[in-house]
Coordinates of N, CA and C in Angstrom, one line a residue:
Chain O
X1 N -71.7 -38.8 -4.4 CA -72.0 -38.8 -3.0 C -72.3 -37.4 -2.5
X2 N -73.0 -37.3 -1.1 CA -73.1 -36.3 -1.2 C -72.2 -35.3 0.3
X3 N -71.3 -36.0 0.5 CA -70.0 -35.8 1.5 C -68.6 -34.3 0.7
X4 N -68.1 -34.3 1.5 CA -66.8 -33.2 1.4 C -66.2 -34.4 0.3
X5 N -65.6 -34.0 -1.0 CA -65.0 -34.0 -1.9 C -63.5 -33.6 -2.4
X6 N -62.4 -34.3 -2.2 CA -61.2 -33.7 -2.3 C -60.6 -34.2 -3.1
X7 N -60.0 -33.2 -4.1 CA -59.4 -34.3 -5.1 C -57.9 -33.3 -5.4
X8 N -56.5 -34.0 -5.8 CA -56.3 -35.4 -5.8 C -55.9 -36.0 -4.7
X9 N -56.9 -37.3 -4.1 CA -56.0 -37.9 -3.0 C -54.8 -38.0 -2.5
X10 N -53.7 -38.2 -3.8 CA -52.6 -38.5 -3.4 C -52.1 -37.7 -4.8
X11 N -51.0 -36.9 -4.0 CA -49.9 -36.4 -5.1 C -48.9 -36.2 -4.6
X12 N -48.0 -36.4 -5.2 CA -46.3 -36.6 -5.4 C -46.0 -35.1 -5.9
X13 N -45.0 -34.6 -5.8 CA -44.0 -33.7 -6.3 C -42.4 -33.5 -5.9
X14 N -42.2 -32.4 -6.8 CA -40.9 -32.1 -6.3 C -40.4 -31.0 -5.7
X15 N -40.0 -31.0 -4.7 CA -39.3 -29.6 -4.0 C -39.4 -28.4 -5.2
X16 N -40.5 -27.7 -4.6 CA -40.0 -26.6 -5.4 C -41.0 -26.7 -6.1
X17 N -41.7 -26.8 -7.1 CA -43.1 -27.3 -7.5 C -44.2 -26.9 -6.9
X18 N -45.1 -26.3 -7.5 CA -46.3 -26.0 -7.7 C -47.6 -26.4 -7.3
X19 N -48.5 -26.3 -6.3 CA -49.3 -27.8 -6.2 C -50.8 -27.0 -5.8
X20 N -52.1 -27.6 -6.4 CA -53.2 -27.3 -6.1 C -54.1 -28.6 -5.9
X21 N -55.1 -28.2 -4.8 CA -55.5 -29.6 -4.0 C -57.0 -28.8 -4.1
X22 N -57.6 -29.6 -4.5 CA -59.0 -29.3 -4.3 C -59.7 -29.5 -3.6
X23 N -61.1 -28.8 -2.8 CA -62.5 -29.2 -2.2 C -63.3 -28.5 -2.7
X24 N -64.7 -29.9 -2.7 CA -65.9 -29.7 -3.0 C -66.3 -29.7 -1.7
X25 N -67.3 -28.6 -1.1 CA -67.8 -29.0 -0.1 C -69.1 -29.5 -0.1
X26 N -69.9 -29.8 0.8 CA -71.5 -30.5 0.9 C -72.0 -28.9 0.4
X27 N -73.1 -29.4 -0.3 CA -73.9 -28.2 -1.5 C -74.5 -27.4 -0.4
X28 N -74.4 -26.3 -0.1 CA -75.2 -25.2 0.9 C -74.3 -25.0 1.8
X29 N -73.4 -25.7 2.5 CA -72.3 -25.2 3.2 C -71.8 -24.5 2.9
X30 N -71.9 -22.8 4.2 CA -71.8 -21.7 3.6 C -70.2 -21.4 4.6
X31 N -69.3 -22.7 5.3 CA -68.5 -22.5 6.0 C -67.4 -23.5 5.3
X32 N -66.1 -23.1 5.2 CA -65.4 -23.9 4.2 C -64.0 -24.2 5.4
X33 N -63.5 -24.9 5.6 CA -62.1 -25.0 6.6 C -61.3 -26.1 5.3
X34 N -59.7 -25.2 6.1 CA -58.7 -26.2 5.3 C -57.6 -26.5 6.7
X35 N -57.4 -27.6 7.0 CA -56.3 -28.0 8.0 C -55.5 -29.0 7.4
X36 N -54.4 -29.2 7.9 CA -53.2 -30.0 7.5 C -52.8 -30.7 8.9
X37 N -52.6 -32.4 8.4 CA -52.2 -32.9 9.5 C -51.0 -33.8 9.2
X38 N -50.0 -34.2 9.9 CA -48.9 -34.6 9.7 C -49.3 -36.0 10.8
X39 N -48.3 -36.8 10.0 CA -48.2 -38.5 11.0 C -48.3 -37.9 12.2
X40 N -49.3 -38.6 12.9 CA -49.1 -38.7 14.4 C -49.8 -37.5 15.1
X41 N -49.9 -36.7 14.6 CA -50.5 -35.0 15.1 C -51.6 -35.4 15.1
X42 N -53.0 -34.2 15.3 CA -54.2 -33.8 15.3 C -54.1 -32.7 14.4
X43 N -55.3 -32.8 13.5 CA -55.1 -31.6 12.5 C -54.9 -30.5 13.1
X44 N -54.5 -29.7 12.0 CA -53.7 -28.2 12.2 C -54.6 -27.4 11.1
X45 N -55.4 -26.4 11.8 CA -56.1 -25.1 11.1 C -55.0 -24.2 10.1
X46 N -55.8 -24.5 9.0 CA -54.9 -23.3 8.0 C -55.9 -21.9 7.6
X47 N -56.9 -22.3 7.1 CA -57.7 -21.0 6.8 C -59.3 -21.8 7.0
X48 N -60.4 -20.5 6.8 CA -61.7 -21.0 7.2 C -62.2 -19.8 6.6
X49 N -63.1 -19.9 5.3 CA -64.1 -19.1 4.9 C -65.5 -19.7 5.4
X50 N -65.7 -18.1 5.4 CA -67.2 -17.8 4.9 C -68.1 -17.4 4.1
X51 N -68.6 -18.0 3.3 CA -69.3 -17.5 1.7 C -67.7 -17.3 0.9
X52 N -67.3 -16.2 0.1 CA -66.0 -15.9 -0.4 C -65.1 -15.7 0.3
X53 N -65.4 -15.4 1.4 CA -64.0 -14.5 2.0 C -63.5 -15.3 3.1
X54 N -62.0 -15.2 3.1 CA -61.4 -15.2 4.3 C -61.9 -14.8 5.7
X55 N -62.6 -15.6 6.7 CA -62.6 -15.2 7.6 C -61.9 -14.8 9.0
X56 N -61.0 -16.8 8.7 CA -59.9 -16.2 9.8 C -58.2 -17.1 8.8
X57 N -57.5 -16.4 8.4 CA -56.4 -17.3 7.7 C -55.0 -17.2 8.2
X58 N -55.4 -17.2 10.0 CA -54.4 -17.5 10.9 C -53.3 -18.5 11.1
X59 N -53.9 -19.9 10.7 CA -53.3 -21.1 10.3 C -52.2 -21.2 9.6
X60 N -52.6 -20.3 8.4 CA -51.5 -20.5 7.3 C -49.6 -20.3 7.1
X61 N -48.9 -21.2 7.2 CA -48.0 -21.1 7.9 C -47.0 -19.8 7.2
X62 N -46.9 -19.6 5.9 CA -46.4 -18.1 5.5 C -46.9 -18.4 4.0
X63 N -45.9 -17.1 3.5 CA -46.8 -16.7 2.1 C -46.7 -17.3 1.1
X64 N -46.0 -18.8 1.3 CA -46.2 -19.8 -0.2 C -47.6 -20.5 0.3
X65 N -48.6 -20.4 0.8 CA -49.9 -21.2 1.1 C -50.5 -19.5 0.4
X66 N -51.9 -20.2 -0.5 CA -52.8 -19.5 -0.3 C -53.8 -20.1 -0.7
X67 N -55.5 -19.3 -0.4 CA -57.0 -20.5 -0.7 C -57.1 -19.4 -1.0
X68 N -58.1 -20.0 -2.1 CA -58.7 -19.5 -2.6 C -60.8 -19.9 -2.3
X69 N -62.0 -19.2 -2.6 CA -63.0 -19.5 -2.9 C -64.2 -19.0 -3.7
X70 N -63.9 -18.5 -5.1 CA -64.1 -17.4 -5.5 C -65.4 -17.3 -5.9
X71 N -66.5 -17.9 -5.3 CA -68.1 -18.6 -5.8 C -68.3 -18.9 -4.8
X72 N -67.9 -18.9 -3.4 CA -68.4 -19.2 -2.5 C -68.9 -20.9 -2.0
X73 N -68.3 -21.9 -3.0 CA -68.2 -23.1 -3.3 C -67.0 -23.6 -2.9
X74 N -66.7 -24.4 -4.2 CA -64.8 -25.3 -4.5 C -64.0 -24.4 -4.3
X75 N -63.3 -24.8 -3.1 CA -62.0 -23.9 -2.7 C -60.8 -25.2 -3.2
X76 N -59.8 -24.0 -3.4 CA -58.6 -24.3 -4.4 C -57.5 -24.1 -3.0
X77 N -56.2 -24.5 -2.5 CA -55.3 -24.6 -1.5 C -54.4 -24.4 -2.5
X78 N -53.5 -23.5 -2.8 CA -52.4 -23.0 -3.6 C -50.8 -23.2 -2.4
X79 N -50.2 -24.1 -3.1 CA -48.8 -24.2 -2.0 C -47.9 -23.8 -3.2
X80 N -47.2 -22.4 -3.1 CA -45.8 -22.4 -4.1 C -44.5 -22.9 -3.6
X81 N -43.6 -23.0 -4.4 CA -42.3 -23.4 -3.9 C -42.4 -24.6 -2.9
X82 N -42.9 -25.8 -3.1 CA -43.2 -26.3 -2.2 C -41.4 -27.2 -1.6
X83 N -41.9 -27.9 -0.2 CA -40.8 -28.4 0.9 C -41.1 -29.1 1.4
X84 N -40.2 -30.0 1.3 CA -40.4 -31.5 2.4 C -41.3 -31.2 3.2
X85 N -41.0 -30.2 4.0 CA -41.5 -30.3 5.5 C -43.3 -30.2 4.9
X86 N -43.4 -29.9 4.1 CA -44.7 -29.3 3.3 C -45.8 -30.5 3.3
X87 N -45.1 -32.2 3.5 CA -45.9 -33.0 3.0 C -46.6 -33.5 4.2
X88 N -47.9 -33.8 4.7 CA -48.9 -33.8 5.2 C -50.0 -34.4 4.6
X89 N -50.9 -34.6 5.5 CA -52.1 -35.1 4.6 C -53.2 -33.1 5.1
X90 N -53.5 -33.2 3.9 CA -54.8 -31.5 3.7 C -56.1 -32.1 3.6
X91 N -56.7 -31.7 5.2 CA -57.8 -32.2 4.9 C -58.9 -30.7 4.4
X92 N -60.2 -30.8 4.0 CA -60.7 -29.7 4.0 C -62.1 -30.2 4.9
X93 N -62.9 -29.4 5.4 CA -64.0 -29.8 6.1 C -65.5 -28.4 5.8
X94 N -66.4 -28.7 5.7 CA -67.4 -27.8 5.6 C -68.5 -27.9 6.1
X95 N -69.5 -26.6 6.6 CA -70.7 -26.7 7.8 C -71.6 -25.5 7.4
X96 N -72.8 -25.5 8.0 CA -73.9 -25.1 7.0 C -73.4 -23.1 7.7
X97 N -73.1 -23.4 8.8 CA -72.2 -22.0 9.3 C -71.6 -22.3 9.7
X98 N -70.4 -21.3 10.0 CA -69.3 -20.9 10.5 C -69.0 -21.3 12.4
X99 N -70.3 -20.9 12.8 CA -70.3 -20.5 13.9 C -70.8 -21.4 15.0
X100 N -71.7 -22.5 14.7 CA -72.0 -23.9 15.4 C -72.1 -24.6 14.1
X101 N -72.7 -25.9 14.9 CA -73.2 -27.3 14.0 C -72.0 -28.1 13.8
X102 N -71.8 -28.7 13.7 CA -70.7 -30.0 13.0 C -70.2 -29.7 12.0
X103 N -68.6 -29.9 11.9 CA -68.2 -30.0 10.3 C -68.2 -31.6 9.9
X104 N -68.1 -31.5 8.2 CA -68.3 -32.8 7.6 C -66.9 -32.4 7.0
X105 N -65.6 -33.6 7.5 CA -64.7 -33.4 6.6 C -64.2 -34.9 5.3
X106 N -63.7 -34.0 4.9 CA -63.1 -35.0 3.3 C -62.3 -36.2 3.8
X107 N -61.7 -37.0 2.7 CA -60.7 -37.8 3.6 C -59.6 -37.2 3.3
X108 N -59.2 -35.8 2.3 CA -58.0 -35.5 2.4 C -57.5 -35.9 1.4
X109 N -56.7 -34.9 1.1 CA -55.6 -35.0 -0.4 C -53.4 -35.7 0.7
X110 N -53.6 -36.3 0.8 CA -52.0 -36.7 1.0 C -50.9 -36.3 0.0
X111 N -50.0 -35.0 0.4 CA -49.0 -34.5 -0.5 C -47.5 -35.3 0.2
X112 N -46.7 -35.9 -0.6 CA -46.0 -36.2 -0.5 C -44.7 -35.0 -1.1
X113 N -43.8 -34.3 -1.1 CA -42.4 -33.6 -1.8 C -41.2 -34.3 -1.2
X114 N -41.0 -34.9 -2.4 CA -39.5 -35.2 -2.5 C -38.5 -34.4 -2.7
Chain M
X1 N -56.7 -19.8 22.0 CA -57.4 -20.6 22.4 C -57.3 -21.4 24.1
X2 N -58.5 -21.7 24.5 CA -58.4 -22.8 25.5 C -58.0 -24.1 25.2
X3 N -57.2 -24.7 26.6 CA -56.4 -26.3 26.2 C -57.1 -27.3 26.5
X4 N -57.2 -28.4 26.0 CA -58.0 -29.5 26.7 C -57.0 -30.3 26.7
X5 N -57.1 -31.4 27.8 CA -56.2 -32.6 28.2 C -56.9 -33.3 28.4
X6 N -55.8 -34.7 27.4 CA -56.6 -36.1 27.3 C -56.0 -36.9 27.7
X7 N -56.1 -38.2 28.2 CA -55.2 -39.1 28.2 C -54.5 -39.6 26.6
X8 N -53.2 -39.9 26.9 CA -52.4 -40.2 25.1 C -53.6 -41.7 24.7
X9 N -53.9 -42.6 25.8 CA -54.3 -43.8 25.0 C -54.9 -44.2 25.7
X10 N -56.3 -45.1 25.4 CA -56.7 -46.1 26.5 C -56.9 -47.0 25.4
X11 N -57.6 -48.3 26.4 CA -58.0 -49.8 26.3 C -59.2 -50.5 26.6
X12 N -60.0 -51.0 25.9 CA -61.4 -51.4 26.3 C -61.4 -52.7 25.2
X13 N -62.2 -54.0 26.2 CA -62.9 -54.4 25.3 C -64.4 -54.6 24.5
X14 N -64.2 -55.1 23.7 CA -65.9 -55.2 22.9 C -67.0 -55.4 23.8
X15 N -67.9 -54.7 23.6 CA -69.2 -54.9 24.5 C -69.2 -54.0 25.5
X16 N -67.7 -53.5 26.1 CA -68.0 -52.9 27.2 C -68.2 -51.8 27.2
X17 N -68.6 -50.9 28.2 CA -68.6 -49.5 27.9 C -67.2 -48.8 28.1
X18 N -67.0 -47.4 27.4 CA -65.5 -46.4 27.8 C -66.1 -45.4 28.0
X19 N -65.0 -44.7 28.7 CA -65.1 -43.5 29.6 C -63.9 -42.7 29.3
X20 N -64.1 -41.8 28.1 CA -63.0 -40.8 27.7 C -63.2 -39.8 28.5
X21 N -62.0 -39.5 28.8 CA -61.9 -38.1 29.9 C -61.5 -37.1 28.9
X22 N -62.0 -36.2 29.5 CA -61.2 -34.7 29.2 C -61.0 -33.0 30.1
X23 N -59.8 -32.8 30.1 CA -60.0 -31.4 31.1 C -59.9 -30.2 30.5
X24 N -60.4 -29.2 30.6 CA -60.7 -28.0 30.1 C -60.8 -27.2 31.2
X25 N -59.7 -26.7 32.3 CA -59.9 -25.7 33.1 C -59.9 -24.4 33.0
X26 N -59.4 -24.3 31.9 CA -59.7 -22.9 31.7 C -60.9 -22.2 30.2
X27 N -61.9 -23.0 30.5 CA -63.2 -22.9 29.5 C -63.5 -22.0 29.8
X28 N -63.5 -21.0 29.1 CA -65.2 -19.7 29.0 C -66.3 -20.2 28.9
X29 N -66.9 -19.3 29.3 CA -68.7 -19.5 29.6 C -69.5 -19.6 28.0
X30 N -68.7 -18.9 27.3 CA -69.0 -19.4 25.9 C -68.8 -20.6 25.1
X31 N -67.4 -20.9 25.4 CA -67.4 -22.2 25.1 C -68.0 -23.8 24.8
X32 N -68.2 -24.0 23.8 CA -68.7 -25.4 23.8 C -67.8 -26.7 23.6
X33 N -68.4 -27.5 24.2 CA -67.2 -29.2 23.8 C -67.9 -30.0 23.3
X34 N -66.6 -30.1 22.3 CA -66.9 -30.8 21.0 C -66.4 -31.8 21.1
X35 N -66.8 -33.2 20.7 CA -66.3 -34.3 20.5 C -65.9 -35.2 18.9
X36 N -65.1 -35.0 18.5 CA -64.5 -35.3 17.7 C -63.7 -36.6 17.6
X37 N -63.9 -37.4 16.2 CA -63.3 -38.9 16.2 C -62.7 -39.3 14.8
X38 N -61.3 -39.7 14.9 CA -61.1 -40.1 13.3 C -60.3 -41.7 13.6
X39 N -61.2 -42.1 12.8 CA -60.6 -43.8 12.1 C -59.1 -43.4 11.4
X40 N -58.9 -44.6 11.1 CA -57.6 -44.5 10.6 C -57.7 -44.3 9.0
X41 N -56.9 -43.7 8.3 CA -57.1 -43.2 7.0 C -58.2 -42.5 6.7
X42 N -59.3 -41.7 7.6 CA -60.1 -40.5 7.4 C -60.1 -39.3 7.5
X43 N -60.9 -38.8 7.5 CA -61.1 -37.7 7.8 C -61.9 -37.6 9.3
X44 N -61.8 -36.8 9.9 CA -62.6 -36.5 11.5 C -63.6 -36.9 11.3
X45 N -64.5 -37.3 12.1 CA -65.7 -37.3 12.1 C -66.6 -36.4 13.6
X46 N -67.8 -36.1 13.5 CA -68.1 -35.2 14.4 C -68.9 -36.6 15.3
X47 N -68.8 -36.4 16.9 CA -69.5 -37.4 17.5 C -70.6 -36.5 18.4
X48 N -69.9 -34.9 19.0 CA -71.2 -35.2 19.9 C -70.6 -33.6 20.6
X49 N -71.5 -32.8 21.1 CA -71.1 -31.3 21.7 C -71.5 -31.2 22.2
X50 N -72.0 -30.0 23.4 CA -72.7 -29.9 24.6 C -71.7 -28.8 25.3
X51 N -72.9 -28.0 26.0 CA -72.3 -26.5 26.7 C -72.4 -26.5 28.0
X52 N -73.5 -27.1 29.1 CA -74.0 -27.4 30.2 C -74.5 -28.4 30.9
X53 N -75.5 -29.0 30.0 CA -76.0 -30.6 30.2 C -75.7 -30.9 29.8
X54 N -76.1 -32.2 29.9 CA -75.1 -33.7 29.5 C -76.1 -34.0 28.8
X55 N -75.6 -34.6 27.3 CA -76.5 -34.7 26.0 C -75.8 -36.1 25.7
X56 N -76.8 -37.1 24.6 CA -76.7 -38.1 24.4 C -77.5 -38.0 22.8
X57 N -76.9 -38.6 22.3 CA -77.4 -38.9 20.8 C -76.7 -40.7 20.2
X58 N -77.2 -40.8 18.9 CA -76.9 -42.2 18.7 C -75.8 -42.9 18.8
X59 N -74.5 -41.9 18.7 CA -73.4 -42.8 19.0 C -72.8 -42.8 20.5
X60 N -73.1 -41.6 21.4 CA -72.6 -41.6 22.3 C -73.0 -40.6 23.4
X61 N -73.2 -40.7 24.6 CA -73.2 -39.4 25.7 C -71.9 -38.8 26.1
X62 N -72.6 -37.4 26.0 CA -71.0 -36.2 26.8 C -71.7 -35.9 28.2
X63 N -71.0 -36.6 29.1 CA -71.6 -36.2 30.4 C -70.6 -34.7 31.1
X64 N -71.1 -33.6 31.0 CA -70.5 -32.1 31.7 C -70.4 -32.1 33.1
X65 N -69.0 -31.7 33.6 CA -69.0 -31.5 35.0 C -69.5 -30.1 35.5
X66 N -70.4 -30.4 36.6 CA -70.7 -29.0 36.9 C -70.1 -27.4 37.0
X67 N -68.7 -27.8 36.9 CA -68.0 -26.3 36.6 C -67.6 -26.1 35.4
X68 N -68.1 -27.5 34.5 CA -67.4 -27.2 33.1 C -66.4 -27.1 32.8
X69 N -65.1 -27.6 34.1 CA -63.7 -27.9 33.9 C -63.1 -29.3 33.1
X70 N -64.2 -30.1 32.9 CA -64.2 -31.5 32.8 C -65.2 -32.2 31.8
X71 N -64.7 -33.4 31.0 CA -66.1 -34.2 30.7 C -65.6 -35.1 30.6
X72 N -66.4 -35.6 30.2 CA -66.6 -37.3 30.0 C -67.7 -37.9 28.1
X73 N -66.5 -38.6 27.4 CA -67.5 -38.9 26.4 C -67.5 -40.1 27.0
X74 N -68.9 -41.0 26.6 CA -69.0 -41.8 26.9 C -69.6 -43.1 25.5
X75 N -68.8 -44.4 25.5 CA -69.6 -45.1 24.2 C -70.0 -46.4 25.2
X76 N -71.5 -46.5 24.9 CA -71.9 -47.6 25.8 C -71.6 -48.6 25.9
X77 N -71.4 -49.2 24.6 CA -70.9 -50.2 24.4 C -70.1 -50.4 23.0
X78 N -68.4 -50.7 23.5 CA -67.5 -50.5 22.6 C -67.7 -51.5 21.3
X79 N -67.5 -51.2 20.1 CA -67.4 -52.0 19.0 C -65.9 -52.0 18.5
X80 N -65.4 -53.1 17.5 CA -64.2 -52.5 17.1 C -64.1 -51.3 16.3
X81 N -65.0 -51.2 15.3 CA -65.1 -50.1 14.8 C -65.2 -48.8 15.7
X82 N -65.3 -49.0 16.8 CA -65.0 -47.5 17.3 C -63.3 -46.9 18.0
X83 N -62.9 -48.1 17.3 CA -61.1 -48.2 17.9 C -60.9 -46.9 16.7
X84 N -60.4 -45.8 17.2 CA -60.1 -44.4 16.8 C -59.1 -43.3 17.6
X85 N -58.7 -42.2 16.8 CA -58.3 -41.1 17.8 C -59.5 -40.6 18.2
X86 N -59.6 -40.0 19.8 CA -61.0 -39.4 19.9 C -60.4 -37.6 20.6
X87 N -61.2 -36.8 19.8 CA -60.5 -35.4 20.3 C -61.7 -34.6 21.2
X88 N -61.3 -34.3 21.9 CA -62.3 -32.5 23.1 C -61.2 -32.0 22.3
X89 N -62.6 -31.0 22.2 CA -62.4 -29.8 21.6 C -63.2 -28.7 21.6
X90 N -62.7 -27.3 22.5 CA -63.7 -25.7 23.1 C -63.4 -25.3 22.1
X91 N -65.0 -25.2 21.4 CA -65.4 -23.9 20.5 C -65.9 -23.1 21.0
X92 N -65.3 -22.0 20.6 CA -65.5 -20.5 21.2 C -67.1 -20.4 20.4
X93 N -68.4 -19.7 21.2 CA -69.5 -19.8 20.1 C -69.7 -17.9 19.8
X94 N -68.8 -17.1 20.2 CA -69.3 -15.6 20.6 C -68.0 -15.1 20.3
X95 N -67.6 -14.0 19.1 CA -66.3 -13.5 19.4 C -65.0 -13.9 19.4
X96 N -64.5 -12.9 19.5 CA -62.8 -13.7 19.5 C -62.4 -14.1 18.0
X97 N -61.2 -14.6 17.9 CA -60.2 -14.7 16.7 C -60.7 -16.3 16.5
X98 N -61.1 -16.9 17.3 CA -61.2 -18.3 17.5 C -62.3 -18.4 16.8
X99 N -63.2 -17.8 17.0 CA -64.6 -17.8 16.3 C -64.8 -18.9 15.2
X100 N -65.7 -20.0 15.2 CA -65.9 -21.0 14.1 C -65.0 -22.0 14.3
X101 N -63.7 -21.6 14.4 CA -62.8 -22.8 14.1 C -62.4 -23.9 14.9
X102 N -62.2 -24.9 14.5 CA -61.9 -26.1 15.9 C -60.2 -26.2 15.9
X103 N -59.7 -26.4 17.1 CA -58.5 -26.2 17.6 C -57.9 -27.7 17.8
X104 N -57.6 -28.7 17.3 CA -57.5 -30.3 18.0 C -56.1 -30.0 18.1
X105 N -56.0 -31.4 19.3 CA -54.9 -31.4 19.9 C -54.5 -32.9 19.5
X106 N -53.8 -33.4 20.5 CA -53.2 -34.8 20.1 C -54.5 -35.5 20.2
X107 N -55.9 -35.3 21.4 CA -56.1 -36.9 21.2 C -56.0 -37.7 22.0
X108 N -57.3 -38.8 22.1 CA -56.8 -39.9 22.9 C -57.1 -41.3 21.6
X109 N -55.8 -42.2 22.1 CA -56.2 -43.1 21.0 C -57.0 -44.3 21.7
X110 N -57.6 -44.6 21.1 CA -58.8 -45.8 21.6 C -58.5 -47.4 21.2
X111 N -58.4 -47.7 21.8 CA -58.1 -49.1 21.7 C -59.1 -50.2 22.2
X112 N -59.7 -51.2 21.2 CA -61.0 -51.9 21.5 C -60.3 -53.2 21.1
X113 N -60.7 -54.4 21.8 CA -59.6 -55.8 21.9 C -60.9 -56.4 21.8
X114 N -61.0 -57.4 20.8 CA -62.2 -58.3 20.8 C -62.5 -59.4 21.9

């Protein structure tokens, strides 16, 4: 297809555990977003590249989160030490810029930590 | 960021038309409103933006109040399939920390009754 790509939908872990959640964005989308939304909320902004870089990674709630995008493509969502409170559904979303137009988002990887 | 306020929930039935509100009193002149919609188990979807006039495209019109404190999405005629959370949302289009990113809030939930 040719939509935002997230894989794995659904993963389980354990407190404390390691966890990487993938996006594929739409091919030429040069704007990459990752938000996190919990039961019942509206998504929550975590970080937003442009081409490679961090543009704004205000969202991110401290230093066990990190993204990566090192090709300017498939960004990688690094959570260390993960925590209950950690489990959410991550969605990622992408747009041809940064700066207008619509994003097209994934349906989101659902992390569960036990 | 600027706040928008929505109603938590409305009610409509099939065929008829709705009239989502939203307030934004303290929008910049930069600002645009974005209309944003997610089914249940998706990802957002983009419905519909506008900075001044009142624009209309295939799923729906955003009618702008002349001070741009306010709007109105509008779906002409409700389906069930448009039973969703629906979000306003000011993107900043110039500057600032906000730059690019969309800010959602709770939401109004939509409720369509055959």
């Amino acid at each position: 297809g040719a939509g935002v790509s997230q894989t794995p939908s659904n993963k389980v872990t354990e407190k404390g555990k390691y966890v990487e959640l993938r996006c594929d964005p739409i091919s030429g989308h040069t704007a990459l977003y990752w938000y996190r939304q919990s039961l019942g909320q509206g998504p929550e902004f975590l970080i937003y590249f442009q081409g490679t870089g961090a543009a704004d990674d205000s969202g991110l709630p401290n230093d066990r989160f990190f993204a990566v995008r090192p090709e300017g493509s498939v960004s990688t969502l690094k959570i260390q030490r993960t925590e209950r409170g950690d489990s959410a559904v991550y969605l990622c979303a992408s747009s041809w810029t940064g700066t207008t137009g619509e994003l097209f988002f994934g349906e989101g990887s659902r992390l569960t930590v036990l | 960021d600027a706040k928008t306020t929505q109603p938590n929930s409305m009610e409509s039935n099939e065929e008829e038309p709705v009239h989502l509100p939203c307030n934004h009193s303290t929008i910049s002149g930069t600002d645009y409103i974005h209309w944003y919609r997610q089914l249940p188990s998706q990802g957002p979807e983009y419905v519909i933006h506008g900075l001044t006039s009142n624009v209309n495209n295939r799923m729906a019109s955003l009618a702008i109040a002349e001070d741009r404190k306010s709007s109105t999405l509008i779906l002409h005629r409700a389906t069930l399939r448009d039973a969703a959370v629906y979000y306003c949302i000011l993107r900043a289009n110039a500057g600032g920390t906000s730059y690019g990113k969309l800010t959602f809030g709770q939401g109004t939930i939509l409720t369509v009754h055959p």
